[in-house]
Amino acid sequence: EGELCLSRSLVNSSDKIIRKAGSSIFQHSVEGWKINSSLVLEIRKNILRFLDAERDVSVVKSSFKPGDVIHYVLDRRRTLNISQDLHSLLPEVSPMKNRRFKTCAVVGNSGILLDSECGKEIDSHNFVIRCNLAPVVEFAADVGTKSDFITMNPSVVQRAFGGFRNESDREKFVRRLSMLNDSVLWIPAFMVKGGEKHVEWVNALILKNKLKVRTAYPSLRLIHAVRGYWLTNKVPIKRPSTGLLMYTLATRFCDEIHLYGFWPFPKDLNGKAVKYHYYDDLKYRYFSNASPHRMPLEFKTLNVLHNRGALKLTTGKCV
Ligand code: CTP
């Protein structure tokens, strides 16, 4: 019960199958799609056995004291000191406590969004989740602007804000965060060593500029719990991508989840090139073993869930 019904052989050969561009198993129709509310409830219940998104979405102030030393979640040999700034930005209670929504959008960053004209539809949802501080204003017609919850890997500081090397990078960042008002800014700060300086700089800028954004830092158990849930459902994910993490968390808060911008393939079903990100020129090797993610396998799973009415996946035009 509640299994995703992906047969073992299908999972094992999925990467190969996906290589066949235009393979019909990736086709999904949005016409006639209907929510399967009992399946939604069953999935929520099953995920709750592994994690409670209300709690695991963020550690809270009482979890730590300044000066505490913790082990990185994916690199247990290395440690991080909980700084005064970090501690002061931990929420008192979960920023998602008692929050429930009829419909939510989880917006991935694939170039499939370009020319989709999905902006209005995305913004019409009660709660909009976005990933990695993706820019929206210049792409509003295709991606919308509403951002109630937005993730930010520490690497974004380097990738999109010049490592805060000069004042204009820092200003650009502060402007971006000011646009978020009191949305949740979700920073996975405890995953691996490497981004701690970036997290500290981000924290310092938020405090210095008195930004209203509500910071959240995922619990130390979240990623293992999410991975555990998918593994028990025969989806062997090395490390869930941010997009899959967000869908998994959203099942707790949202009755109807709509996904946009999920398309981890270099071409669309008509053979037309698709950018990895809608907003930059990052190249990504979708099938590389070096990547920590298995996005094509994740996509296949989400597609199965779409066809069963558990979520709605949009990869085409919205009008
Ligand atoms: N995504 C997708 N197809 C793409 C790009 C992204 O399906 N071509 C989804 C993935 O679920 C991804 C999410 O959109 O996690 C956000 O994209 P991005 O910011 O590019 O994530 P990455 O930084 O590549 O990966 P992560 O944050 O998951 O480590």
Tab-separated table of C-alpha atoms and ligand atoms in Angstrom:
chain	number	residue	atom	x	y	z
A	1	GLU	CA	0.000	0.000	0.000
A	2	GLY	CA	1.216	3.458	-0.810
A	3	GLU	CA	4.088	2.123	-2.845
A	4	LEU	CA	4.915	3.895	-5.998
A	5	CYS	CA	4.704	0.688	-7.986
A	6	LEU	CA	7.936	1.230	-9.832
A	7	SER	CA	9.152	-2.206	-10.650
A	8	ARG	CA	12.736	-2.960	-9.712
A	9	SER	CA	13.790	-3.557	-13.312
A	10	LEU	CA	12.225	-0.319	-14.437
A	11	VAL	CA	14.134	1.596	-11.782
A	12	ASN	CA	17.418	-0.063	-12.619
A	13	SER	CA	17.114	0.608	-16.297
A	14	SER	CA	15.540	4.017	-15.946
A	15	ASP	CA	18.625	5.994	-16.831
A	16	LYS	CA	18.945	4.037	-20.048
A	17	ILE	CA	15.298	4.447	-20.872
A	18	ILE	CA	15.504	8.174	-20.350
A	19	ARG	CA	18.332	8.462	-22.828
A	20	LYS	CA	15.885	7.566	-25.569
A	21	ALA	CA	14.684	11.066	-26.346
A	22	GLY	CA	10.941	11.270	-26.678
A	23	SER	CA	10.377	8.032	-24.830
A	24	SER	CA	6.646	7.838	-24.249
A	25	ILE	CA	6.976	6.971	-20.567
A	26	PHE	CA	7.833	10.620	-19.966
A	27	GLN	CA	4.768	11.872	-21.618
A	28	HIS	CA	2.082	12.986	-19.289
A	29	SER	CA	-1.092	14.708	-20.101
A	30	VAL	CA	-2.310	17.673	-18.090
A	31	GLU	CA	-5.683	17.560	-19.788
A	32	GLY	CA	-8.067	15.468	-17.791
A	33	TRP	CA	-5.637	15.338	-14.829
A	34	LYS	CA	-7.509	14.930	-11.588
A	35	ILE	CA	-6.304	14.966	-8.006
A	36	ASN	CA	-6.506	11.632	-6.218
A	37	SER	CA	-7.188	12.903	-2.697
A	38	SER	CA	-7.049	9.529	-0.989
A	39	LEU	CA	-3.615	8.863	-2.522
A	40	VAL	CA	-2.465	12.332	-1.390
A	41	LEU	CA	-3.517	11.509	2.174
A	42	GLU	CA	-1.850	8.122	2.049
A	43	ILE	CA	1.436	9.603	0.816
A	44	ARG	CA	1.301	12.286	3.542
A	45	LYS	CA	0.764	9.613	6.161
A	46	ASN	CA	3.609	7.460	4.846
A	47	ILE	CA	6.043	10.368	4.692
A	48	LEU	CA	5.100	11.258	8.276
A	49	ARG	CA	6.544	7.929	9.352
A	50	PHE	CA	9.967	9.213	8.264
A	51	LEU	CA	9.832	12.923	8.950
A	52	ASP	CA	7.547	15.652	10.120
A	53	ALA	CA	8.112	18.576	7.799
A	54	GLU	CA	6.673	20.965	10.366
A	55	ARG	CA	9.537	20.132	12.660
A	56	ASP	CA	12.286	19.018	10.256
A	57	VAL	CA	12.020	22.019	7.974
A	58	SER	CA	14.199	23.919	10.456
A	59	VAL	CA	16.128	23.614	13.657
A	60	VAL	CA	14.948	26.141	16.256
A	61	LYS	CA	16.712	28.363	18.764
A	62	SER	CA	16.356	25.896	21.581
A	63	SER	CA	18.116	23.196	19.485
A	64	PHE	CA	21.529	24.791	20.067
A	65	LYS	CA	23.495	27.290	22.075
A	66	PRO	CA	26.058	29.603	20.501
A	67	GLY	CA	29.401	27.809	20.533
A	68	ASP	CA	27.895	24.327	20.115
A	69	VAL	CA	29.823	22.094	17.751
A	70	ILE	CA	27.904	19.907	15.313
A	71	HIS	CA	28.935	17.313	12.743
A	72	TYR	CA	28.048	17.940	9.118
A	73	VAL	CA	25.197	15.697	8.024
A	74	LEU	CA	26.923	14.330	4.920
A	75	ASP	CA	30.486	14.590	6.185
A	76	ARG	CA	30.452	13.398	9.780
A	77	ARG	CA	34.191	13.818	10.284
A	78	ARG	CA	34.004	17.569	9.924
A	79	THR	CA	32.407	19.975	12.326
A	80	LEU	CA	30.785	23.377	12.437
A	81	ASN	CA	30.554	25.883	15.301
A	82	ILE	CA	27.179	27.443	15.868
A	83	SER	CA	28.033	31.129	15.755
A	84	GLN	CA	26.283	33.918	17.594
A	85	ASP	CA	24.857	35.270	14.284
A	86	LEU	CA	23.589	31.877	13.177
A	87	HIS	CA	22.009	31.288	16.549
A	88	SER	CA	20.292	34.653	16.510
A	89	LEU	CA	18.727	33.829	13.138
A	90	LEU	CA	17.325	30.454	14.172
A	91	PRO	CA	13.530	30.659	14.407
A	92	GLU	CA	11.872	30.362	17.832
A	93	VAL	CA	9.324	27.951	16.367
A	94	SER	CA	9.035	26.230	13.025
A	95	PRO	CA	8.197	28.785	10.327
A	96	MET	CA	5.752	26.214	8.902
A	97	LYS	CA	3.920	25.515	12.141
A	98	ASN	CA	0.176	25.122	11.532
A	99	ARG	CA	0.434	26.390	7.979
A	100	ARG	CA	-1.890	24.597	5.557
A	101	PHE	CA	-2.672	25.393	1.956
A	102	LYS	CA	-5.139	24.212	-0.614
A	103	THR	CA	-2.778	24.455	-3.556
A	104	CYS	CA	0.988	24.894	-3.705
A	105	ALA	CA	3.505	25.323	-6.488
A	106	VAL	CA	6.987	23.857	-6.285
A	107	VAL	CA	9.078	25.556	-8.941
A	108	GLY	CA	12.229	23.823	-10.186
A	109	ASN	CA	14.783	25.687	-12.239
A	110	SER	CA	14.789	23.916	-15.601
A	111	GLY	CA	14.936	25.899	-18.841
A	112	ILE	CA	11.701	24.118	-19.763
A	113	LEU	CA	10.008	27.112	-18.080
A	114	LEU	CA	11.170	29.505	-20.808
A	115	ASP	CA	8.231	30.460	-23.070
A	116	SER	CA	5.907	28.431	-20.882
A	117	GLU	CA	3.836	31.499	-19.936
A	118	CYS	CA	3.224	29.783	-16.598
A	119	GLY	CA	3.853	32.910	-14.481
A	120	LYS	CA	0.203	33.745	-13.781
A	121	GLU	CA	-0.720	30.170	-13.017
A	122	ILE	CA	2.235	29.709	-10.658
A	123	ASP	CA	1.393	32.937	-8.810
A	124	SER	CA	-2.236	31.859	-8.443
A	125	HIS	CA	-1.313	29.093	-5.999
A	126	ASN	CA	-1.753	29.703	-2.271
A	127	PHE	CA	1.881	28.963	-1.468
A	128	VAL	CA	4.832	29.102	-3.872
A	129	ILE	CA	8.111	27.314	-3.189
A	130	ARG	CA	11.212	28.138	-5.248
A	131	CYS	CA	14.764	26.840	-5.331
A	132	ASN	CA	18.210	28.372	-4.979
A	133	LEU	CA	17.224	32.014	-4.986
A	134	ALA	CA	16.417	31.818	-8.694
A	135	PRO	CA	15.771	35.226	-10.249
A	136	VAL	CA	12.131	35.946	-11.092
A	137	VAL	CA	11.564	39.578	-12.128
A	138	GLU	CA	13.113	39.286	-15.590
A	139	PHE	CA	11.268	36.013	-16.196
A	140	ALA	CA	7.942	36.870	-14.547
A	141	ALA	CA	5.771	35.917	-17.550
A	142	ASP	CA	7.146	32.369	-17.489
A	143	VAL	CA	7.882	31.768	-13.806
A	144	GLY	CA	5.807	34.313	-11.831
A	145	THR	CA	7.146	36.284	-8.886
A	146	LYS	CA	5.344	35.052	-5.756
A	147	SER	CA	7.863	33.338	-3.463
A	148	ASP	CA	6.619	32.260	-0.079
A	149	PHE	CA	9.444	29.835	0.553
A	150	ILE	CA	12.791	29.888	-1.203
A	151	THR	CA	15.832	27.691	-0.768
A	152	MET	CA	19.429	28.777	-0.987
A	153	ASN	CA	22.369	26.398	-1.139
A	154	PRO	CA	25.458	28.183	0.245
A	155	SER	CA	27.076	27.744	-3.209
A	156	VAL	CA	24.622	30.311	-4.611
A	157	VAL	CA	26.768	33.071	-3.075
A	158	GLN	CA	29.615	32.045	-5.376
A	159	ARG	CA	27.532	31.093	-8.391
A	160	ALA	CA	25.184	34.036	-8.598
A	161	PHE	CA	26.595	36.783	-6.383
A	162	GLY	CA	30.308	36.812	-7.208
A	163	GLY	CA	31.278	35.393	-3.816
A	164	PHE	CA	30.327	38.824	-2.366
A	165	ARG	CA	33.710	40.073	-3.551
A	166	ASN	CA	32.570	43.617	-4.072
A	167	GLU	CA	29.973	45.960	-2.713
A	168	SER	CA	27.751	45.688	-5.788
A	169	ASP	CA	27.486	41.880	-5.367
A	170	ARG	CA	26.432	42.383	-1.781
A	171	GLU	CA	23.937	45.082	-2.764
A	172	LYS	CA	22.444	42.833	-5.413
A	173	PHE	CA	22.013	40.112	-2.815
A	174	VAL	CA	20.412	42.423	-0.260
A	175	ARG	CA	18.034	43.702	-2.983
A	176	ARG	CA	17.055	40.137	-3.843
A	177	LEU	CA	16.371	39.287	-0.210
A	178	SER	CA	14.434	42.524	0.379
A	179	MET	CA	12.001	41.415	-2.333
A	180	LEU	CA	11.196	38.347	-0.284
A	181	ASN	CA	9.726	40.334	2.615
A	182	ASP	CA	8.802	37.870	5.322
A	183	SER	CA	8.998	34.731	3.161
A	184	VAL	CA	10.948	31.763	4.426
A	185	LEU	CA	14.589	31.614	3.296
A	186	TRP	CA	15.729	28.021	3.688
A	187	ILE	CA	19.500	27.527	3.943
A	188	PRO	CA	20.915	23.990	4.152
A	189	ALA	CA	23.865	25.049	6.273
A	190	PHE	CA	24.675	21.739	7.926
A	191	MET	CA	25.062	19.400	4.932
A	192	VAL	CA	28.716	19.532	3.942
A	193	LYS	CA	31.735	21.617	4.819
A	194	GLY	CA	32.732	24.238	2.304
A	195	GLY	CA	29.979	26.821	2.409
A	196	GLU	CA	30.270	27.907	6.020
A	197	LYS	CA	31.886	31.260	5.229
A	198	HIS	CA	29.142	31.977	2.725
A	199	VAL	CA	26.466	31.172	5.266
A	200	GLU	CA	28.148	33.469	7.790
A	201	TRP	CA	28.302	36.316	5.267
A	202	VAL	CA	24.654	35.811	4.374
A	203	ASN	CA	23.671	35.809	8.039
A	204	ALA	CA	25.694	38.949	8.696
A	205	LEU	CA	24.075	40.782	5.762
A	206	ILE	CA	20.575	39.813	6.928
A	207	LEU	CA	21.296	41.091	10.423
A	208	LYS	CA	23.109	44.265	9.319
A	209	ASN	CA	20.343	45.243	6.897
A	210	LYS	CA	17.577	44.158	9.268
A	211	LEU	CA	15.957	42.118	6.493
A	212	LYS	CA	12.523	40.762	7.300
A	213	VAL	CA	13.088	37.390	5.658
A	214	ARG	CA	12.410	34.403	7.930
A	215	THR	CA	15.487	32.219	7.963
A	216	ALA	CA	15.232	28.441	8.319
A	217	TYR	CA	17.983	25.825	8.484
A	218	PRO	CA	16.935	22.211	7.850
A	219	SER	CA	17.200	19.735	10.676
A	220	LEU	CA	20.158	17.388	10.859
A	221	ARG	CA	17.957	14.395	10.142
A	222	LEU	CA	15.912	15.734	7.237
A	223	ILE	CA	17.962	14.525	4.302
A	224	HIS	CA	18.389	11.000	5.672
A	225	ALA	CA	14.683	10.785	6.461
A	226	VAL	CA	13.695	11.926	2.970
A	227	ARG	CA	16.127	9.494	1.411
A	228	GLY	CA	14.761	6.738	3.648
A	229	TYR	CA	11.196	7.410	2.548
A	230	TRP	CA	12.067	7.194	-1.132
A	231	LEU	CA	14.287	4.152	-0.623
A	232	THR	CA	11.451	2.233	1.043
A	233	ASN	CA	9.366	3.100	-1.977
A	234	LYS	CA	11.986	1.536	-4.213
A	235	VAL	CA	13.390	4.817	-5.465
A	236	PRO	CA	17.128	4.507	-4.806
A	237	ILE	CA	18.223	8.110	-4.612
A	238	LYS	CA	21.799	8.891	-3.614
A	239	ARG	CA	20.941	12.358	-2.430
A	240	PRO	CA	17.558	13.962	-3.024
A	241	SER	CA	17.673	17.120	-5.115
A	242	THR	CA	16.324	20.351	-3.644
A	243	GLY	CA	13.254	20.009	-5.867
A	244	LEU	CA	12.422	16.520	-4.599
A	245	LEU	CA	13.084	17.635	-1.010
A	246	MET	CA	10.610	20.469	-1.486
A	247	TYR	CA	7.920	18.186	-2.892
A	248	THR	CA	8.438	15.786	0.027
A	249	LEU	CA	8.111	18.618	2.577
A	250	ALA	CA	5.133	20.145	0.767
A	251	THR	CA	3.075	16.957	1.157
A	252	ARG	CA	2.681	17.941	4.817
A	253	PHE	CA	1.244	21.394	4.133
A	254	CYS	CA	-0.439	21.255	0.765
A	255	ASP	CA	-3.517	19.395	-0.422
A	256	GLU	CA	-2.672	19.858	-4.081
A	257	ILE	CA	0.907	20.149	-5.270
A	258	HIS	CA	1.735	21.490	-8.722
A	259	LEU	CA	5.276	21.138	-10.023
A	260	TYR	CA	6.823	23.412	-12.664
A	261	GLY	CA	10.366	23.642	-13.986
A	262	PHE	CA	11.207	19.984	-13.479
A	263	TRP	CA	12.866	18.669	-16.636
A	264	PRO	CA	16.360	17.282	-16.080
A	265	PHE	CA	16.967	16.485	-19.737
A	266	PRO	CA	18.939	18.325	-22.381
A	267	LYS	CA	16.106	18.173	-24.935
A	268	ASP	CA	12.358	18.417	-24.899
A	269	LEU	CA	10.104	15.718	-26.358
A	270	ASN	CA	10.348	17.365	-29.767
A	271	GLY	CA	14.144	17.264	-29.703
A	272	LYS	CA	14.569	20.994	-29.009
A	273	ALA	CA	17.452	21.961	-26.698
A	274	VAL	CA	16.461	22.843	-23.104
A	275	LYS	CA	18.743	24.873	-20.819
A	276	TYR	CA	19.630	23.379	-17.439
A	277	HIS	CA	18.549	26.587	-15.704
A	278	TYR	CA	16.050	29.046	-17.121
A	279	TYR	CA	18.196	31.952	-15.922
A	280	ASP	CA	21.871	31.145	-16.573
A	281	ASP	CA	24.174	29.118	-18.796
A	282	LEU	CA	25.214	26.475	-16.321
A	283	LYS	CA	25.896	23.183	-18.060
A	284	TYR	CA	24.993	20.029	-16.215
A	285	ARG	CA	25.764	16.410	-16.947
A	286	TYR	CA	22.401	14.865	-16.221
A	287	PHE	CA	23.625	11.295	-16.360
A	288	SER	CA	26.989	11.797	-14.714
A	289	ASN	CA	27.922	9.549	-11.829
A	290	ALA	CA	29.902	12.444	-10.399
A	291	SER	CA	26.682	14.292	-9.628
A	292	PRO	CA	25.226	13.589	-6.204
A	293	HIS	CA	21.736	13.548	-7.719
A	294	ARG	CA	19.724	11.206	-9.861
A	295	MET	CA	17.346	13.772	-11.250
A	296	PRO	CA	16.165	11.675	-14.223
A	297	LEU	CA	15.136	8.916	-11.829
A	298	GLU	CA	13.452	11.470	-9.589
A	299	PHE	CA	11.600	12.840	-12.598
A	300	LYS	CA	10.428	9.401	-13.583
A	301	THR	CA	9.031	8.927	-10.090
A	302	LEU	CA	7.274	12.294	-10.149
A	303	ASN	CA	5.826	11.357	-13.523
A	304	VAL	CA	4.368	8.142	-12.087
A	305	LEU	CA	2.862	10.206	-9.258
A	306	HIS	CA	1.397	12.642	-11.793
A	307	ASN	CA	-0.261	9.824	-13.686
A	308	ARG	CA	-1.766	8.536	-10.434
A	309	GLY	CA	-3.153	11.954	-9.471
A	310	ALA	CA	-0.868	12.506	-6.457
A	311	LEU	CA	0.637	15.691	-7.903
A	312	LYS	CA	0.455	17.669	-11.107
A	313	LEU	CA	3.548	18.030	-13.238
A	314	THR	CA	3.523	20.763	-15.870
A	315	THR	CA	6.267	20.686	-18.493
A	316	GLY	CA	4.441	22.396	-21.324
A	317	LYS	CA	2.762	25.739	-21.876
A	318	CYS	CA	0.281	27.011	-19.332
A	319	VAL	CA	-2.021	28.833	-21.755
B	1	CTP	N1	15.455	20.680	-11.749
B	1	CTP	C1	14.994	19.866	-12.769
B	1	CTP	N2	15.521	19.980	-14.015
B	1	CTP	C2	16.488	20.870	-14.286
B	1	CTP	C3	16.982	21.701	-13.252
B	1	CTP	C4	16.445	21.578	-11.990
B	1	CTP	O1	14.123	19.031	-12.548
B	1	CTP	N3	16.960	20.982	-15.526
B	1	CTP	C5	14.842	20.591	-10.410
B	1	CTP	C6	15.634	19.698	-9.443
B	1	CTP	O2	14.724	19.044	-8.589
B	1	CTP	C7	16.466	20.715	-8.672
B	1	CTP	C8	15.521	21.917	-8.598
B	1	CTP	O3	14.819	21.893	-9.848
B	1	CTP	O4	16.803	20.292	-7.375
B	1	CTP	C9	16.233	23.241	-8.406
B	1	CTP	O5	17.171	23.408	-9.421
B	1	CTP	P1	18.679	23.876	-9.140
B	1	CTP	O6	18.642	25.119	-8.372
B	1	CTP	O7	19.402	23.864	-10.414
B	1	CTP	O8	19.225	22.691	-8.251
B	1	CTP	P2	20.778	22.265	-8.184
B	1	CTP	O9	21.525	23.366	-7.528
B	1	CTP	O10	21.282	21.800	-9.499
B	1	CTP	O11	20.750	21.018	-7.297
B	1	CTP	P3	20.453	20.898	-5.776
B	1	CTP	O12	20.112	22.236	-5.182
B	1	CTP	O13	19.298	19.964	-5.764
B	1	CTP	O14	21.714	20.311	-5.232
